[in-house]
Short mmCIF file of C-alpha atoms and ligand atoms in Angstrom, two decimals:
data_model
loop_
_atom_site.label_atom_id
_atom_site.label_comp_id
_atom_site.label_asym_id
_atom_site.label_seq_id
_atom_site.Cartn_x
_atom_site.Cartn_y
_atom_site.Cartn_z
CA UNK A 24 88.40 131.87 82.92
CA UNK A 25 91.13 133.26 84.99
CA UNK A 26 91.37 132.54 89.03
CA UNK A 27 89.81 135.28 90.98
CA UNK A 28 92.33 136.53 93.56
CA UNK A 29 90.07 136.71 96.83
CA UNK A 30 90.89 139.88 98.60
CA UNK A 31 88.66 139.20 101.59
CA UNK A 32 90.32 135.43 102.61
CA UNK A 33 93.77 136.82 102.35
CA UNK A 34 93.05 139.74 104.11
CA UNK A 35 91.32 137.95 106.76
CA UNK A 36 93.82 135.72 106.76
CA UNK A 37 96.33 138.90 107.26
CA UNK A 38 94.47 140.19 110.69
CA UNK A 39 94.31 136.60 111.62
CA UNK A 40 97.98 136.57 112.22
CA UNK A 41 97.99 140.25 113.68
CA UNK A 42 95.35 139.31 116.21
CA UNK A 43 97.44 136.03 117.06
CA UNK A 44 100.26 138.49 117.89
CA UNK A 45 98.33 141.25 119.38
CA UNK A 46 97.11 138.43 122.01
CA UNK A 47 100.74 137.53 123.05
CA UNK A 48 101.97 140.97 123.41
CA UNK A 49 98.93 141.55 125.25
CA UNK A 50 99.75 138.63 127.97
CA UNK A 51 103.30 140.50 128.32
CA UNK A 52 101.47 143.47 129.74
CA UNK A 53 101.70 145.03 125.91
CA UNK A 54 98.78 146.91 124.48
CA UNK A 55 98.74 148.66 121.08
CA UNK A 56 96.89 151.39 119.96
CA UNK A 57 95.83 153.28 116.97
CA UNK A 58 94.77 156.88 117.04
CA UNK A 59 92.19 158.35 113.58
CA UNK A 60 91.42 161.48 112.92
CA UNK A 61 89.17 162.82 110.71
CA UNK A 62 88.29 166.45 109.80
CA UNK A 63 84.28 167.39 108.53
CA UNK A 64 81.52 164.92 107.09
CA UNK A 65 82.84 163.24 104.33
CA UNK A 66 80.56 160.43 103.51
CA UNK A 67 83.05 158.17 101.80
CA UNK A 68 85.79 158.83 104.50
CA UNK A 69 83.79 158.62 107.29
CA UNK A 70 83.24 154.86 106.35
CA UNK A 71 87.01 154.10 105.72
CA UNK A 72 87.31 155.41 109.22
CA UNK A 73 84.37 153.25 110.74
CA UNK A 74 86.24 150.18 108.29
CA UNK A 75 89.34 151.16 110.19
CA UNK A 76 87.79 151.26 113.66
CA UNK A 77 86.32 147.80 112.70
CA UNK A 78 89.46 146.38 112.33
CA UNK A 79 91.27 147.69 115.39
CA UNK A 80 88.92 145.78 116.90
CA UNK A 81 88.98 142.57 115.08
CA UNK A 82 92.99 142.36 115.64
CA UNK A 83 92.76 143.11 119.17
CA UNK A 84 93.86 147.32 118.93
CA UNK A 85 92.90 150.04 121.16
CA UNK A 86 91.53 152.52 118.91
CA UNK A 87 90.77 155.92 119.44
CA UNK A 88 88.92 157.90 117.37
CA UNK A 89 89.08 162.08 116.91
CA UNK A 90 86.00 163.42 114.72
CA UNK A 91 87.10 167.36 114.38
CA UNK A 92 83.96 169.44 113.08
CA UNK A 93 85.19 170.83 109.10
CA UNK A 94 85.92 174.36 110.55
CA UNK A 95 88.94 172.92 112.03
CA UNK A 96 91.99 175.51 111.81
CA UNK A 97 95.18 174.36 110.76
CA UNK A 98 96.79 175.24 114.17
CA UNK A 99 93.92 173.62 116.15
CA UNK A 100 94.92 170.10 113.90
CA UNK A 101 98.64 170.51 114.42
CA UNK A 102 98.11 170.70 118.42
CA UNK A 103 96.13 167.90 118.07
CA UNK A 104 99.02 166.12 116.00
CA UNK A 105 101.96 167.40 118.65
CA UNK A 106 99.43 165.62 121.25
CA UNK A 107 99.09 162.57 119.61
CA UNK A 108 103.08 162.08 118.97
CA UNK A 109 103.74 162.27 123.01
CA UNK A 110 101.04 160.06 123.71
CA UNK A 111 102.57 156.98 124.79
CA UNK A 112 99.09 155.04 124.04
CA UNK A 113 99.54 155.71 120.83
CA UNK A 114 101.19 153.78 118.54
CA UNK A 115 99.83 154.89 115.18
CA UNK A 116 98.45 158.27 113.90
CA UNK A 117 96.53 158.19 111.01
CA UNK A 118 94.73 161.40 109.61
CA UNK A 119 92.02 160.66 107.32
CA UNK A 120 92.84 162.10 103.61
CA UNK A 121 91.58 163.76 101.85
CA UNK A 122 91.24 166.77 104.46
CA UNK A 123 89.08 169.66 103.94
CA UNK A 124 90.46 172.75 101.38
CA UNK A 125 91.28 174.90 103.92
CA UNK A 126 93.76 172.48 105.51
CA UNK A 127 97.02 171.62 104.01
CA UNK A 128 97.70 167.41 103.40
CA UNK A 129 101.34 167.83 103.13
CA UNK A 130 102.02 170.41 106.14
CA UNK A 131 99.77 167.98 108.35
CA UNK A 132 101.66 164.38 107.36
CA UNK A 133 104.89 166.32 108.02
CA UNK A 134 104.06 167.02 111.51
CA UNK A 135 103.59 163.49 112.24
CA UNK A 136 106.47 161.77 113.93
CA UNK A 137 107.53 159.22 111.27
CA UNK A 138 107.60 156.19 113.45
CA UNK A 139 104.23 156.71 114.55
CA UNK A 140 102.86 157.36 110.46
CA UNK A 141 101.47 154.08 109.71
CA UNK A 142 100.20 155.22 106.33
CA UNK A 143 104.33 155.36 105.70
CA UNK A 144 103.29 159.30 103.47
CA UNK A 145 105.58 161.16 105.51
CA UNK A 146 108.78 161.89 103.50
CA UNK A 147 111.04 160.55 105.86
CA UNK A 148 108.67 157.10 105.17
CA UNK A 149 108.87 157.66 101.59
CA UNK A 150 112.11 157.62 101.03
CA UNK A 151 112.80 155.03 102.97
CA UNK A 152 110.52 152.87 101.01
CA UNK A 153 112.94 154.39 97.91
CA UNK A 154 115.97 152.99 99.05
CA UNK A 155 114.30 149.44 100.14
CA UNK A 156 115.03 149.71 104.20
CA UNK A 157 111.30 150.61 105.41
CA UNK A 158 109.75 149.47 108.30
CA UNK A 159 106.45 150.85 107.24
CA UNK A 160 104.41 149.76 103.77
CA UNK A 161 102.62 151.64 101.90
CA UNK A 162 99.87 150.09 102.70
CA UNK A 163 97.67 149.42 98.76
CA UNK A 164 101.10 149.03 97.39
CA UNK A 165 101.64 146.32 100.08
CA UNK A 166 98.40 144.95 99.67
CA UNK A 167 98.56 144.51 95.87
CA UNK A 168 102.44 142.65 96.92
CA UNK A 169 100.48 140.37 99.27
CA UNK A 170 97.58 139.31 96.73
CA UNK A 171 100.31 138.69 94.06
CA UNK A 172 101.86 136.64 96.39
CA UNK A 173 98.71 134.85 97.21
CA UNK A 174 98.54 133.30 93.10
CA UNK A 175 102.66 131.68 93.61
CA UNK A 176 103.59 134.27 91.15
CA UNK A 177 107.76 134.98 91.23
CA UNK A 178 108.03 138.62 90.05
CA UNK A 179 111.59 138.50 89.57
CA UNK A 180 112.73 139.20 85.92
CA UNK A 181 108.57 139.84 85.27
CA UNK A 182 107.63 142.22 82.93
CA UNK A 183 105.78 144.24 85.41
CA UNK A 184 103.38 147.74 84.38
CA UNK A 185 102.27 149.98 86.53
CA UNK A 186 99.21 151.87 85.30
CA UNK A 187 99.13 155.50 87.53
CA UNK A 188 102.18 157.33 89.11
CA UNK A 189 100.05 158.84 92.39
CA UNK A 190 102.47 159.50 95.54
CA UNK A 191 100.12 156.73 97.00
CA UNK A 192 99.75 154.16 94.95
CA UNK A 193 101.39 154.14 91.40
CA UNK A 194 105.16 154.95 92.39
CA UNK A 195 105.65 152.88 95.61
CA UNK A 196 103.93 150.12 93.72
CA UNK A 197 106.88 150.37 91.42
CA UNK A 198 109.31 150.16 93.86
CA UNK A 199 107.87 147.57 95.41
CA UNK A 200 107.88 145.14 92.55
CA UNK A 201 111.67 146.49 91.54
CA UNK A 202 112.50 145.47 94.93
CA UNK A 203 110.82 142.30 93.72
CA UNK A 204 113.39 142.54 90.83
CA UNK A 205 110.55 142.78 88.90
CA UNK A 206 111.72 144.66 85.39
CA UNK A 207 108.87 147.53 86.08
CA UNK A 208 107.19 149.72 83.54
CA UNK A 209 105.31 152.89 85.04
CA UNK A 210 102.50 154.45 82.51
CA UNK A 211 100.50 157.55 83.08
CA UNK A 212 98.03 159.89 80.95
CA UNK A 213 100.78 161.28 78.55
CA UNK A 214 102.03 157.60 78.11
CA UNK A 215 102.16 156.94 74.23
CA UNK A 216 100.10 153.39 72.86
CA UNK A 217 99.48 152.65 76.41
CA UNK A 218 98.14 149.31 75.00
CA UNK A 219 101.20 148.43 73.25
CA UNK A 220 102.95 149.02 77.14
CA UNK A 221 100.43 147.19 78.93
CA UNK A 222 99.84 143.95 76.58
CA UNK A 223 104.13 143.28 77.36
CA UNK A 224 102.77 142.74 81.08
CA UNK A 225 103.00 139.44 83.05
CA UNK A 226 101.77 141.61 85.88
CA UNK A 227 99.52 144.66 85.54
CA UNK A 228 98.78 146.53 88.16
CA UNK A 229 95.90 149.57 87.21
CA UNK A 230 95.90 152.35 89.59
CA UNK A 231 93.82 154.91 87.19
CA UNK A 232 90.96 156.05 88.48
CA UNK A 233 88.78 155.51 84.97
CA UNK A 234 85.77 153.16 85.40
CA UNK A 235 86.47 149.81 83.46
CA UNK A 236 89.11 151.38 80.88
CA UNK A 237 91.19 148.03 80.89
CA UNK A 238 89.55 146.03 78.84
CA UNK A 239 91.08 142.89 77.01
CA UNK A 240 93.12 144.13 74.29
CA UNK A 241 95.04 146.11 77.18
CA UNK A 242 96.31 142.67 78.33
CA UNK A 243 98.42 139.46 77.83
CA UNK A 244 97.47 135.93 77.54
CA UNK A 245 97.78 134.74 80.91
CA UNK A 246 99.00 137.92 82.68
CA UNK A 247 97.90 138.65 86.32
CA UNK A 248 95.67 141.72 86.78
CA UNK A 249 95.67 143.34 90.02
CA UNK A 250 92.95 146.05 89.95
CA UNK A 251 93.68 149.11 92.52
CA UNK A 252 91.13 151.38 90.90
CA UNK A 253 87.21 151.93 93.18
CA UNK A 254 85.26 153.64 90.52
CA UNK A 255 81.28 154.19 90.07
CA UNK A 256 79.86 152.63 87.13
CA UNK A 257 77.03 154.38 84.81
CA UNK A 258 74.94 152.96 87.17
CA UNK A 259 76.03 154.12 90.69
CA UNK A 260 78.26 150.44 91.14
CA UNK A 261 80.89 150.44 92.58
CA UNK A 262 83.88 149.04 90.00
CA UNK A 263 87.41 149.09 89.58
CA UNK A 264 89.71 150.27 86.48
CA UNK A 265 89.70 147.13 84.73
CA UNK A 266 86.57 145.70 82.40
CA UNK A 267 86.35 142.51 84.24
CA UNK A 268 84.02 140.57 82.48
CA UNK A 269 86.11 141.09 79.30
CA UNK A 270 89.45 140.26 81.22
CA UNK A 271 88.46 137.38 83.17
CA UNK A 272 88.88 135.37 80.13
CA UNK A 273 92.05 136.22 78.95
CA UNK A 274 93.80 136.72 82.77
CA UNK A 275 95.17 134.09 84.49
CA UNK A 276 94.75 135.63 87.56
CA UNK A 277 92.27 138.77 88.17
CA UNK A 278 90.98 140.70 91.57
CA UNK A 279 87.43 142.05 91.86
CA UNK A 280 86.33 145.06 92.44
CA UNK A 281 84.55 145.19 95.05
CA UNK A 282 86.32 142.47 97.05
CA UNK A 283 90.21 142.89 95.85
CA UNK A 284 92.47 145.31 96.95
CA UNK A 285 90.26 147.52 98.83
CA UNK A 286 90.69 144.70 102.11
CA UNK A 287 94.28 144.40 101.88
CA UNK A 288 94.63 148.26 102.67
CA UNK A 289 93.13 148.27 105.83
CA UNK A 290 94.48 144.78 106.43
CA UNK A 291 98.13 146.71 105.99
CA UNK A 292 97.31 149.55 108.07
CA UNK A 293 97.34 147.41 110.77
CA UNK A 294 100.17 145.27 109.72
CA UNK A 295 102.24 148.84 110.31
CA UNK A 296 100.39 149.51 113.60
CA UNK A 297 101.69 146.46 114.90
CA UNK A 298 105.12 147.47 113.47
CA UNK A 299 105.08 150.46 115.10
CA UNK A 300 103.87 149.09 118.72
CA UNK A 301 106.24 146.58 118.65
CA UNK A 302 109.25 149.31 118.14
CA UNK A 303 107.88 151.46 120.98
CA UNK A 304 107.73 148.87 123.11
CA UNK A 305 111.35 147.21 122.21
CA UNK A 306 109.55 143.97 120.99
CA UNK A 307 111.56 142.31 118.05
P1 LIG B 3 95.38 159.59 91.04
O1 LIG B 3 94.27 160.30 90.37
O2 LIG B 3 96.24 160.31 92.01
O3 LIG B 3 96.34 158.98 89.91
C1 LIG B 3 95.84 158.41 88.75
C2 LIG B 3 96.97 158.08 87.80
O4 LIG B 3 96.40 157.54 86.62
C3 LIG B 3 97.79 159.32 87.39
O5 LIG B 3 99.16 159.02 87.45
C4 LIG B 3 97.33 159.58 85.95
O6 LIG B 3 98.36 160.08 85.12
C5 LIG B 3 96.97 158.18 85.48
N1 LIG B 3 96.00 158.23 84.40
C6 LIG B 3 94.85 158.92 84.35
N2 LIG B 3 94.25 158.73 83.15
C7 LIG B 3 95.05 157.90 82.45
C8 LIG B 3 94.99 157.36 81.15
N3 LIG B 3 93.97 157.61 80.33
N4 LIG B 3 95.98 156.57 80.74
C9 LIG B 3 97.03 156.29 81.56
N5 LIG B 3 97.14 156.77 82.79
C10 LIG B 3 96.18 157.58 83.23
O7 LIG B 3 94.73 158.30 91.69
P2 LIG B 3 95.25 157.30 92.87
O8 LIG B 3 96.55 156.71 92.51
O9 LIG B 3 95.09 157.96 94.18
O10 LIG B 3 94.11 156.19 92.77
C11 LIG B 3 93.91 155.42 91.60
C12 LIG B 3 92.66 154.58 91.77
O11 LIG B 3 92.86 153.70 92.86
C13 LIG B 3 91.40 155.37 92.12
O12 LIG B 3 90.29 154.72 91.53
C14 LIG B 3 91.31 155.27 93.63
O13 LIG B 3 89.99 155.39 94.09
C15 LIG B 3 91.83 153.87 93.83
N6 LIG B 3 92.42 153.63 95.15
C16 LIG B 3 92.05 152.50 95.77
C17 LIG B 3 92.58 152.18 97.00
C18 LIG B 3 92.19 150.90 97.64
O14 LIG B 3 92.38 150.73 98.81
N7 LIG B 3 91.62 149.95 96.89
C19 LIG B 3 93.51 153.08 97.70
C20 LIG B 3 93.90 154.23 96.92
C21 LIG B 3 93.36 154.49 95.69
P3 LIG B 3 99.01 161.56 85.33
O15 LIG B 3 99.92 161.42 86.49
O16 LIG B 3 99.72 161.79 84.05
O17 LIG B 3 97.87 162.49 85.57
#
């Protein structure tokens, strides 16, 4: 049975050192804060922005919340944007993704002044994450880097697979672990015997979006399985890419879905909002 990797402690343990921080820049007169927007009634992204509020709070943030009905023009959002990025309050802008149809992702993320886009999707962000001098992490990427951490795992010379190639998660995962010097393997749907790619793996990383696909014979003896994927089950649960109950046995390290990855995102998010207050304010 493999060691489960316990999302919530190191993420707690994550804001714990934030908030320690947070406090002392606070005494210095210091005060950091985190603006989210969101666009319409999304269910599911109206509780990743009540998660995020939630954690402003725990680490000690000023958070301020913008809740724009779905009609919202494209103008109306960019104004909104332009007022955030003079706002010397705010330290980090974070629009809530995905946005309605109507509204364009990538026109909106470009309007937001890159030291102030603490979701690091900006391009100016990206690329700096490309080239390995980034201030901001992508933040599941990041969070996945942490938990591997968390086992004592050295990545260097690793066979490392990335399952997924998103903008978000699959390729600055990759670079993340080549930074690592990790020797990194990216697979996606046209990927040939994925199995064949995956079983090389000391660390897999599954980024798919398929409910339980991963199951055993994916997988080495002993390999650690980080699962990024937040599926529904055939019966409404909640579950991640990888078939954990098969997996468990053969892992030597494994993260559960629910209870994994999903904390360390949020726990990152404000790991950049700190970043970024601590720049505005001159604070090394
Ligand atoms: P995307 O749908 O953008 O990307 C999925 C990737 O998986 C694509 O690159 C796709 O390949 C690849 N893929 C799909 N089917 C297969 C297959 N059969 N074999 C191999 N590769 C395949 O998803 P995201 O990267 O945004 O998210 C992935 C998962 O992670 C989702 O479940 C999402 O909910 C979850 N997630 C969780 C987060 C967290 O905080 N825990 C944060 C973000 C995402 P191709 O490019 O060829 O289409």
């Amino acid at each position: 049975m493999a060691n489960i990797i316990d999302g919530k402690a190191v993420s707690a343990q994550v804001k714990e050192d934030i908030r320690v921080e947070t406090e002392k820049l606070k005494a210095q007169g210091i005060e950091i804060g985190l603006a989210v927007v969101i666009v319409g009634n999304d269910p599911a992204s109206q509780v990743y922005v009540r998660n995020k509020e939630k954690a402003c709070e725990t680490v000690g943030f000023n958070s301020y919340k913008y809740a724009l009905p779905e009609e919202t023009t494209e103008q109306e959002l960019l104004a909104l944007v332009d007022k955030l990025n003079n706002d010397d309050k705010v330290d980090g802008i974070l629009v809530q993704l995905p946005l309605p149809k109507h509204l364009d992702d990538k026109i909106i993320i470009n309007n937001i002044r890159p030291d102030k886009d603490v979701d690091a999707f900006h391009p100016v962000n990206v690329g700096k994450i490309m080239i390995g001098d980034y201030s901001f992490l992508p933040c599941t990427p990041a969070g996945v880097m942490e938990l591997i951490k968390s086992t004592g795992t050295e990545i260097a010379g690793k066979e490392c697979v990335v399952i997924g190639r998103s903008n978000i998660v699959g390729k600055p995962q990759a670079m993340l672990l080549l930074h690592q010097s990790g020797t990194v393997t990216i697979c996606h749907s046209k990927t040939k015997d994925l199995k064949a790619v995956t079983s090389r793996a000391d660390i897999l990383v599954a980024a798919v979006g398929r409910a339980k696909m991963i199951t055993a014979d994916y997988v080495k003896q002993g390999a650690v399985v980080i699962d990024v994927g937040m599926n529904r089950d055939e019966n409404g649960k909640l579950c991640g890419d990888v078939d954990f109950e098969s997996v468990k046995d053969k892992a030597s390290y494994i993260t559960p879905v629910p209870g994994g990855v999903g904390p360390m995102t949020i726990a990152m998010l404000m790991k950049n909002t700190l970043t970024a207050g601590k720049d505005h304010h001159g604070v090394k």
